Amino acid sequence: MSDAVLISTAEFALKSQAVRQQLVRLLKRHIRFSLKRIGQDRYRITSKGGFIVVDVPSDAGSVAGGLARILGVSHADASERVAPVLDEIVECSARLAVREIKQGETFAVRARGFEPSQLKGKEIEIRAGSEILSRLPHGVTVNLTSPDRTIRVFYGAKDAYVSATRHNGPSGLPVGSQGSLLGLATDPVYSPLSFYM
């Protein structure tokens, strides 16, 4: 088990493959810069099933919060990587739920495959949801339409990621992907601000 941040880039999917690869390369460069800025010098960045996966030694929650501020990031999920085995996924989901879900809150488990796998999303959701209910107090209930908390499971053939914390990002495209800007500075205060915006 290890910590990872899953970065989703919703707008990139609309682009051609060549443009998408260029945008991902640019976003990875911004991610590396942000990781150095927040003091993370041990990390590994890979692409997997439409996600950019950032493996970090610890504290994925604060790293995800920092990376979610980057333009081009739709959301960053602070996750734990586990083996793609149903029992391990269920155990990790229940442990995170016990830590995050409070008395009186509602929850849902959402499972999504990012590559072909023997696992079934519906089975993960049912088994993990049952295990969470058995471990939490009686005031906690399931709400599949608008839960207070969502436990997310992303699974593939070789890895699975379980997340209880999602940081929404600004989306859009990475800085530097849309060419240069030329402006006329006529006001010493507002012109630099308008260029920045």
PDB file of C-alpha atoms in Angstrom:
ATOM      1  CA  MET A   1       0.000   0.000   0.000  1.00  0.00           C
ATOM      2  CA  SER A   2       1.325   3.448  -0.905  1.00  0.00           C
ATOM      3  CA  ASP A   3       0.087   7.002  -1.319  1.00  0.00           C
ATOM      4  CA  ALA A   4      -0.765   8.408  -4.733  1.00  0.00           C
ATOM      5  CA  VAL A   5      -2.585  11.374  -6.230  1.00  0.00           C
ATOM      6  CA  LEU A   6      -4.774  10.750  -9.272  1.00  0.00           C
ATOM      7  CA  ILE A   7      -5.042  13.812 -11.510  1.00  0.00           C
ATOM      8  CA  SER A   8      -7.991  14.004 -13.889  1.00  0.00           C
ATOM      9  CA  THR A   9      -7.963  16.327 -16.906  1.00  0.00           C
ATOM     10  CA  ALA A  10     -11.511  16.436 -18.249  1.00  0.00           C
ATOM     11  CA  GLU A  11     -10.980  18.910 -21.100  1.00  0.00           C
ATOM     12  CA  PHE A  12      -8.025  17.060 -22.653  1.00  0.00           C
ATOM     13  CA  ALA A  13     -10.286  14.246 -23.885  1.00  0.00           C
ATOM     14  CA  LEU A  14     -11.800  16.562 -26.506  1.00  0.00           C
ATOM     15  CA  LYS A  15      -8.450  17.067 -28.258  1.00  0.00           C
ATOM     16  CA  SER A  16      -6.674  14.957 -30.872  1.00  0.00           C
ATOM     17  CA  GLN A  17      -4.133  12.421 -29.644  1.00  0.00           C
ATOM     18  CA  ALA A  18      -1.134  14.569 -30.639  1.00  0.00           C
ATOM     19  CA  VAL A  19      -2.522  17.661 -28.908  1.00  0.00           C
ATOM     20  CA  ARG A  20      -3.535  15.598 -25.868  1.00  0.00           C
ATOM     21  CA  GLN A  21       0.017  14.250 -25.507  1.00  0.00           C
ATOM     22  CA  GLN A  22       1.421  17.770 -25.742  1.00  0.00           C
ATOM     23  CA  LEU A  23      -0.999  19.042 -23.075  1.00  0.00           C
ATOM     24  CA  VAL A  24      -0.171  16.111 -20.765  1.00  0.00           C
ATOM     25  CA  ARG A  25       3.582  16.790 -21.145  1.00  0.00           C
ATOM     26  CA  LEU A  26       3.029  20.457 -20.296  1.00  0.00           C
ATOM     27  CA  LEU A  27       0.823  19.606 -17.310  1.00  0.00           C
ATOM     28  CA  LYS A  28       3.417  17.137 -15.993  1.00  0.00           C
ATOM     29  CA  ARG A  29       6.002  19.928 -16.143  1.00  0.00           C
ATOM     30  CA  HIS A  30       3.695  22.172 -14.068  1.00  0.00           C
ATOM     31  CA  ILE A  31       3.107  19.290 -11.623  1.00  0.00           C
ATOM     32  CA  ARG A  32       6.872  18.786 -11.170  1.00  0.00           C
ATOM     33  CA  PHE A  33       7.315  22.518 -10.535  1.00  0.00           C
ATOM     34  CA  SER A  34       4.480  22.533  -7.962  1.00  0.00           C
ATOM     35  CA  LEU A  35       5.845  19.445  -6.209  1.00  0.00           C
ATOM     36  CA  LYS A  36       9.249  21.105  -5.812  1.00  0.00           C
ATOM     37  CA  ARG A  37       7.578  24.277  -4.564  1.00  0.00           C
ATOM     38  CA  ILE A  38       5.723  22.412  -1.804  1.00  0.00           C
ATOM     39  CA  GLY A  39       8.871  20.524  -0.794  1.00  0.00           C
ATOM     40  CA  GLN A  40       8.205  17.128  -2.398  1.00  0.00           C
ATOM     41  CA  ASP A  41      11.451  15.852  -3.889  1.00  0.00           C
ATOM     42  CA  ARG A  42      10.621  12.118  -3.903  1.00  0.00           C
ATOM     43  CA  TYR A  43       7.844  11.372  -6.369  1.00  0.00           C
ATOM     44  CA  ARG A  44       7.096   9.512  -9.582  1.00  0.00           C
ATOM     45  CA  ILE A  45       4.730  10.717 -12.312  1.00  0.00           C
ATOM     46  CA  THR A  46       3.120   8.266 -14.750  1.00  0.00           C
ATOM     47  CA  SER A  47       0.088   8.199 -17.022  1.00  0.00           C
ATOM     48  CA  LYS A  48      -2.445   5.457 -16.505  1.00  0.00           C
ATOM     49  CA  GLY A  49      -5.883   4.982 -18.026  1.00  0.00           C
ATOM     50  CA  GLY A  50      -6.640   8.668 -18.597  1.00  0.00           C
ATOM     51  CA  PHE A  51      -5.161   9.750 -15.248  1.00  0.00           C
ATOM     52  CA  ILE A  52      -1.853  11.308 -14.357  1.00  0.00           C
ATOM     53  CA  VAL A  53      -0.678   9.320 -11.326  1.00  0.00           C
ATOM     54  CA  VAL A  54       1.691  11.025  -8.882  1.00  0.00           C
ATOM     55  CA  ASP A  55       3.235   8.536  -6.438  1.00  0.00           C
ATOM     56  CA  VAL A  56       4.381  10.238  -3.233  1.00  0.00           C
ATOM     57  CA  PRO A  57       5.951   8.712  -0.103  1.00  0.00           C
ATOM     58  CA  SER A  58       3.298  10.129   2.251  1.00  0.00           C
ATOM     59  CA  ASP A  59       0.676  12.823   2.882  1.00  0.00           C
ATOM     60  CA  ALA A  60      -1.230  12.467  -0.389  1.00  0.00           C
ATOM     61  CA  GLY A  61      -4.004  14.709   0.983  1.00  0.00           C
ATOM     62  CA  SER A  62      -1.914  17.870   1.205  1.00  0.00           C
ATOM     63  CA  VAL A  63      -0.120  17.077  -2.071  1.00  0.00           C
ATOM     64  CA  ALA A  64      -3.489  16.660  -3.826  1.00  0.00           C
ATOM     65  CA  GLY A  65      -4.648  20.000  -2.404  1.00  0.00           C
ATOM     66  CA  GLY A  66      -1.549  21.710  -3.805  1.00  0.00           C
ATOM     67  CA  LEU A  67      -1.782  20.066  -7.227  1.00  0.00           C
ATOM     68  CA  ALA A  68      -5.501  20.848  -7.547  1.00  0.00           C
ATOM     69  CA  ARG A  69      -4.617  24.548  -7.933  1.00  0.00           C
ATOM     70  CA  ILE A  70      -2.884  23.984 -11.284  1.00  0.00           C
ATOM     71  CA  LEU A  71      -4.731  25.120 -14.408  1.00  0.00           C
ATOM     72  CA  GLY A  72      -5.655  22.050 -16.431  1.00  0.00           C
ATOM     73  CA  VAL A  73      -6.445  19.886 -13.392  1.00  0.00           C
ATOM     74  CA  SER A  74     -10.116  18.935 -13.194  1.00  0.00           C
ATOM     75  CA  HIS A  75      -9.704  17.216  -9.829  1.00  0.00           C
ATOM     76  CA  ALA A  76      -7.044  15.548  -7.719  1.00  0.00           C
ATOM     77  CA  ASP A  77      -7.912  12.473  -5.656  1.00  0.00           C
ATOM     78  CA  ALA A  78      -5.720  11.682  -2.643  1.00  0.00           C
ATOM     79  CA  SER A  79      -5.562   7.898  -2.869  1.00  0.00           C
ATOM     80  CA  GLU A  80      -4.056   4.762  -1.468  1.00  0.00           C
ATOM     81  CA  ARG A  81      -2.717   2.250  -3.982  1.00  0.00           C
ATOM     82  CA  VAL A  82      -3.671  -1.381  -3.263  1.00  0.00           C
ATOM     83  CA  ALA A  83      -3.492  -4.641  -5.178  1.00  0.00           C
ATOM     84  CA  PRO A  84      -6.453  -5.166  -7.539  1.00  0.00           C
ATOM     85  CA  VAL A  85      -7.917  -7.819  -5.230  1.00  0.00           C
ATOM     86  CA  LEU A  86     -11.483  -7.432  -4.035  1.00  0.00           C
ATOM     87  CA  ASP A  87     -10.737  -8.149  -0.358  1.00  0.00           C
ATOM     88  CA  GLU A  88      -7.912  -5.586  -0.230  1.00  0.00           C
ATOM     89  CA  ILE A  89     -10.028  -2.933  -1.946  1.00  0.00           C
ATOM     90  CA  VAL A  90     -12.919  -3.553   0.468  1.00  0.00           C
ATOM     91  CA  GLU A  91     -10.602  -3.410   3.506  1.00  0.00           C
ATOM     92  CA  CYS A  92      -8.954  -0.156   2.375  1.00  0.00           C
ATOM     93  CA  SER A  93     -12.349   1.411   1.559  1.00  0.00           C
ATOM     94  CA  ALA A  94     -13.708   0.528   5.006  1.00  0.00           C
ATOM     95  CA  ARG A  95     -10.596   1.832   6.782  1.00  0.00           C
ATOM     96  CA  LEU A  96     -10.760   5.178   4.940  1.00  0.00           C
ATOM     97  CA  ALA A  97     -14.506   5.432   5.565  1.00  0.00           C
ATOM     98  CA  VAL A  98     -14.084   4.873   9.312  1.00  0.00           C
ATOM     99  CA  ARG A  99     -11.501   7.663   9.336  1.00  0.00           C
ATOM    100  CA  GLU A 100     -13.490  10.161   7.219  1.00  0.00           C
ATOM    101  CA  ILE A 101     -17.244   9.590   7.697  1.00  0.00           C
ATOM    102  CA  LYS A 102     -18.823  11.160  10.771  1.00  0.00           C
ATOM    103  CA  GLN A 103     -21.958  10.281  12.733  1.00  0.00           C
ATOM    104  CA  GLY A 104     -25.140  11.250  10.861  1.00  0.00           C
ATOM    105  CA  GLU A 105     -23.476  11.578   7.437  1.00  0.00           C
ATOM    106  CA  THR A 106     -24.437   9.692   4.298  1.00  0.00           C
ATOM    107  CA  PHE A 107     -22.036   8.002   1.909  1.00  0.00           C
ATOM    108  CA  ALA A 108     -21.731   6.207  -1.408  1.00  0.00           C
ATOM    109  CA  VAL A 109     -19.057   3.994  -2.946  1.00  0.00           C
ATOM    110  CA  ARG A 110     -18.249   4.638  -6.608  1.00  0.00           C
ATOM    111  CA  ALA A 111     -16.053   2.201  -8.543  1.00  0.00           C
ATOM    112  CA  ARG A 112     -14.667   2.899 -12.003  1.00  0.00           C
ATOM    113  CA  GLY A 113     -12.351   0.800 -14.139  1.00  0.00           C
ATOM    114  CA  PHE A 114      -9.646   2.602 -16.086  1.00  0.00           C
ATOM    115  CA  GLU A 115      -8.423  -0.451 -18.011  1.00  0.00           C
ATOM    116  CA  PRO A 116      -9.677  -4.012 -18.604  1.00  0.00           C
ATOM    117  CA  SER A 117      -9.838  -6.013 -15.374  1.00  0.00           C
ATOM    118  CA  GLN A 118     -11.398  -9.127 -13.851  1.00  0.00           C
ATOM    119  CA  LEU A 119     -13.013  -6.947 -11.175  1.00  0.00           C
ATOM    120  CA  LYS A 120     -16.593  -5.720 -11.499  1.00  0.00           C
ATOM    121  CA  GLY A 121     -17.456  -2.185 -10.367  1.00  0.00           C
ATOM    122  CA  LYS A 122     -20.898  -3.063  -9.036  1.00  0.00           C
ATOM    123  CA  GLU A 123     -19.485  -5.900  -6.917  1.00  0.00           C
ATOM    124  CA  ILE A 124     -16.859  -3.551  -5.444  1.00  0.00           C
ATOM    125  CA  GLU A 125     -19.529  -0.974  -4.600  1.00  0.00           C
ATOM    126  CA  ILE A 126     -21.824  -3.520  -2.911  1.00  0.00           C
ATOM    127  CA  ARG A 127     -19.107  -5.320  -0.925  1.00  0.00           C
ATOM    128  CA  ALA A 128     -17.333  -2.116   0.170  1.00  0.00           C
ATOM    129  CA  GLY A 129     -20.635  -0.426   1.076  1.00  0.00           C
ATOM    130  CA  SER A 130     -21.711  -3.413   3.194  1.00  0.00           C
ATOM    131  CA  GLU A 131     -18.372  -3.528   5.000  1.00  0.00           C
ATOM    132  CA  ILE A 132     -18.467   0.219   5.698  1.00  0.00           C
ATOM    133  CA  LEU A 133     -22.001  -0.050   7.121  1.00  0.00           C
ATOM    134  CA  SER A 134     -20.933  -2.917   9.386  1.00  0.00           C
ATOM    135  CA  ARG A 135     -18.051  -0.862  10.859  1.00  0.00           C
ATOM    136  CA  LEU A 136     -19.715   2.521  11.301  1.00  0.00           C
ATOM    137  CA  PRO A 137     -22.313   3.583  13.901  1.00  0.00           C
ATOM    138  CA  HIS A 138     -26.032   3.253  13.160  1.00  0.00           C
ATOM    139  CA  GLY A 139     -26.495   6.961  12.286  1.00  0.00           C
ATOM    140  CA  VAL A 140     -24.571   6.543   9.009  1.00  0.00           C
ATOM    141  CA  THR A 141     -26.621   5.637   5.933  1.00  0.00           C
ATOM    142  CA  VAL A 142     -26.156   5.103   2.190  1.00  0.00           C
ATOM    143  CA  ASN A 143     -27.297   7.835  -0.204  1.00  0.00           C
ATOM    144  CA  LEU A 144     -26.555   7.106  -3.858  1.00  0.00           C
ATOM    145  CA  THR A 145     -27.900  10.379  -5.296  1.00  0.00           C
ATOM    146  CA  SER A 146     -26.250  13.113  -3.190  1.00  0.00           C
ATOM    147  CA  PRO A 147     -24.027  11.640  -0.458  1.00  0.00           C
ATOM    148  CA  ASP A 148     -22.122  13.721   2.093  1.00  0.00           C
ATOM    149  CA  ARG A 149     -19.025  11.555   1.492  1.00  0.00           C
ATOM    150  CA  THR A 150     -17.952   9.479  -1.486  1.00  0.00           C
ATOM    151  CA  ILE A 151     -15.439   6.653  -1.382  1.00  0.00           C
ATOM    152  CA  ARG A 152     -13.998   6.310  -4.879  1.00  0.00           C
ATOM    153  CA  VAL A 153     -12.308   3.192  -6.235  1.00  0.00           C
ATOM    154  CA  PHE A 154     -10.367   3.305  -9.510  1.00  0.00           C
ATOM    155  CA  TYR A 155      -9.201  -0.120 -10.642  1.00  0.00           C
ATOM    156  CA  GLY A 156      -7.264  -1.758 -13.434  1.00  0.00           C
ATOM    157  CA  ALA A 157      -5.457  -5.002 -14.152  1.00  0.00           C
ATOM    158  CA  LYS A 158      -2.353  -4.253 -12.060  1.00  0.00           C
ATOM    159  CA  ASP A 159      -3.348  -1.523  -9.591  1.00  0.00           C
ATOM    160  CA  ALA A 160      -6.325  -0.184  -7.701  1.00  0.00           C
ATOM    161  CA  TYR A 161      -6.644   3.199  -6.008  1.00  0.00           C
ATOM    162  CA  VAL A 162      -9.030   3.998  -3.164  1.00  0.00           C
ATOM    163  CA  SER A 163      -9.829   7.622  -2.346  1.00  0.00           C
ATOM    164  CA  ALA A 164     -11.941   9.363   0.271  1.00  0.00           C
ATOM    165  CA  THR A 165     -10.691  12.893  -0.507  1.00  0.00           C
ATOM    166  CA  ARG A 166     -11.190  14.810  -3.757  1.00  0.00           C
ATOM    167  CA  HIS A 167      -9.926  18.329  -4.415  1.00  0.00           C
ATOM    168  CA  ASN A 168     -11.643  20.072  -7.325  1.00  0.00           C
ATOM    169  CA  GLY A 169      -9.363  22.037  -9.622  1.00  0.00           C
ATOM    170  CA  PRO A 170      -9.902  24.944 -12.028  1.00  0.00           C
ATOM    171  CA  SER A 171      -9.977  22.651 -15.141  1.00  0.00           C
ATOM    172  CA  GLY A 172      -9.239  24.323 -18.471  1.00  0.00           C
ATOM    173  CA  LEU A 173      -5.894  24.001 -20.223  1.00  0.00           C
ATOM    174  CA  PRO A 174      -2.378  24.300 -18.759  1.00  0.00           C
ATOM    175  CA  VAL A 175      -0.611  27.653 -18.680  1.00  0.00           C
ATOM    176  CA  GLY A 176       1.514  28.087 -21.800  1.00  0.00           C
ATOM    177  CA  SER A 177      -0.597  25.885 -24.061  1.00  0.00           C
ATOM    178  CA  GLN A 178      -2.387  28.740 -25.822  1.00  0.00           C
ATOM    179  CA  GLY A 179       0.475  30.806 -27.190  1.00  0.00           C
ATOM    180  CA  SER A 180       1.753  34.250 -26.195  1.00  0.00           C
ATOM    181  CA  LEU A 181      -0.013  37.413 -25.081  1.00  0.00           C
ATOM    182  CA  LEU A 182       0.864  40.916 -26.199  1.00  0.00           C
ATOM    183  CA  GLY A 183      -0.597  43.814 -24.260  1.00  0.00           C
ATOM    184  CA  LEU A 184      -0.244  47.574 -24.005  1.00  0.00           C
ATOM    185  CA  ALA A 185       0.481  48.742 -20.458  1.00  0.00           C
ATOM    186  CA  THR A 186      -1.186  52.118 -19.972  1.00  0.00           C
ATOM    187  CA  ASP A 187      -2.022  51.936 -16.274  1.00  0.00           C
ATOM    188  CA  PRO A 188       0.741  51.067 -13.764  1.00  0.00           C
ATOM    189  CA  VAL A 189      -1.647  49.233 -11.392  1.00  0.00           C
ATOM    190  CA  TYR A 190      -4.399  47.664 -13.473  1.00  0.00           C
ATOM    191  CA  SER A 191      -2.454  46.704 -16.626  1.00  0.00           C
ATOM    192  CA  PRO A 192      -0.243  44.058 -14.938  1.00  0.00           C
ATOM    193  CA  LEU A 193      -3.304  42.720 -13.138  1.00  0.00           C
ATOM    194  CA  SER A 194      -5.269  42.401 -16.408  1.00  0.00           C
ATOM    195  CA  PHE A 195      -2.302  40.642 -18.073  1.00  0.00           C
ATOM    196  CA  TYR A 196      -2.169  38.195 -15.164  1.00  0.00           C
ATOM    197  CA  MET A 197      -5.900  37.495 -15.377  1.00  0.00           C
TER     198      MET A 197
END
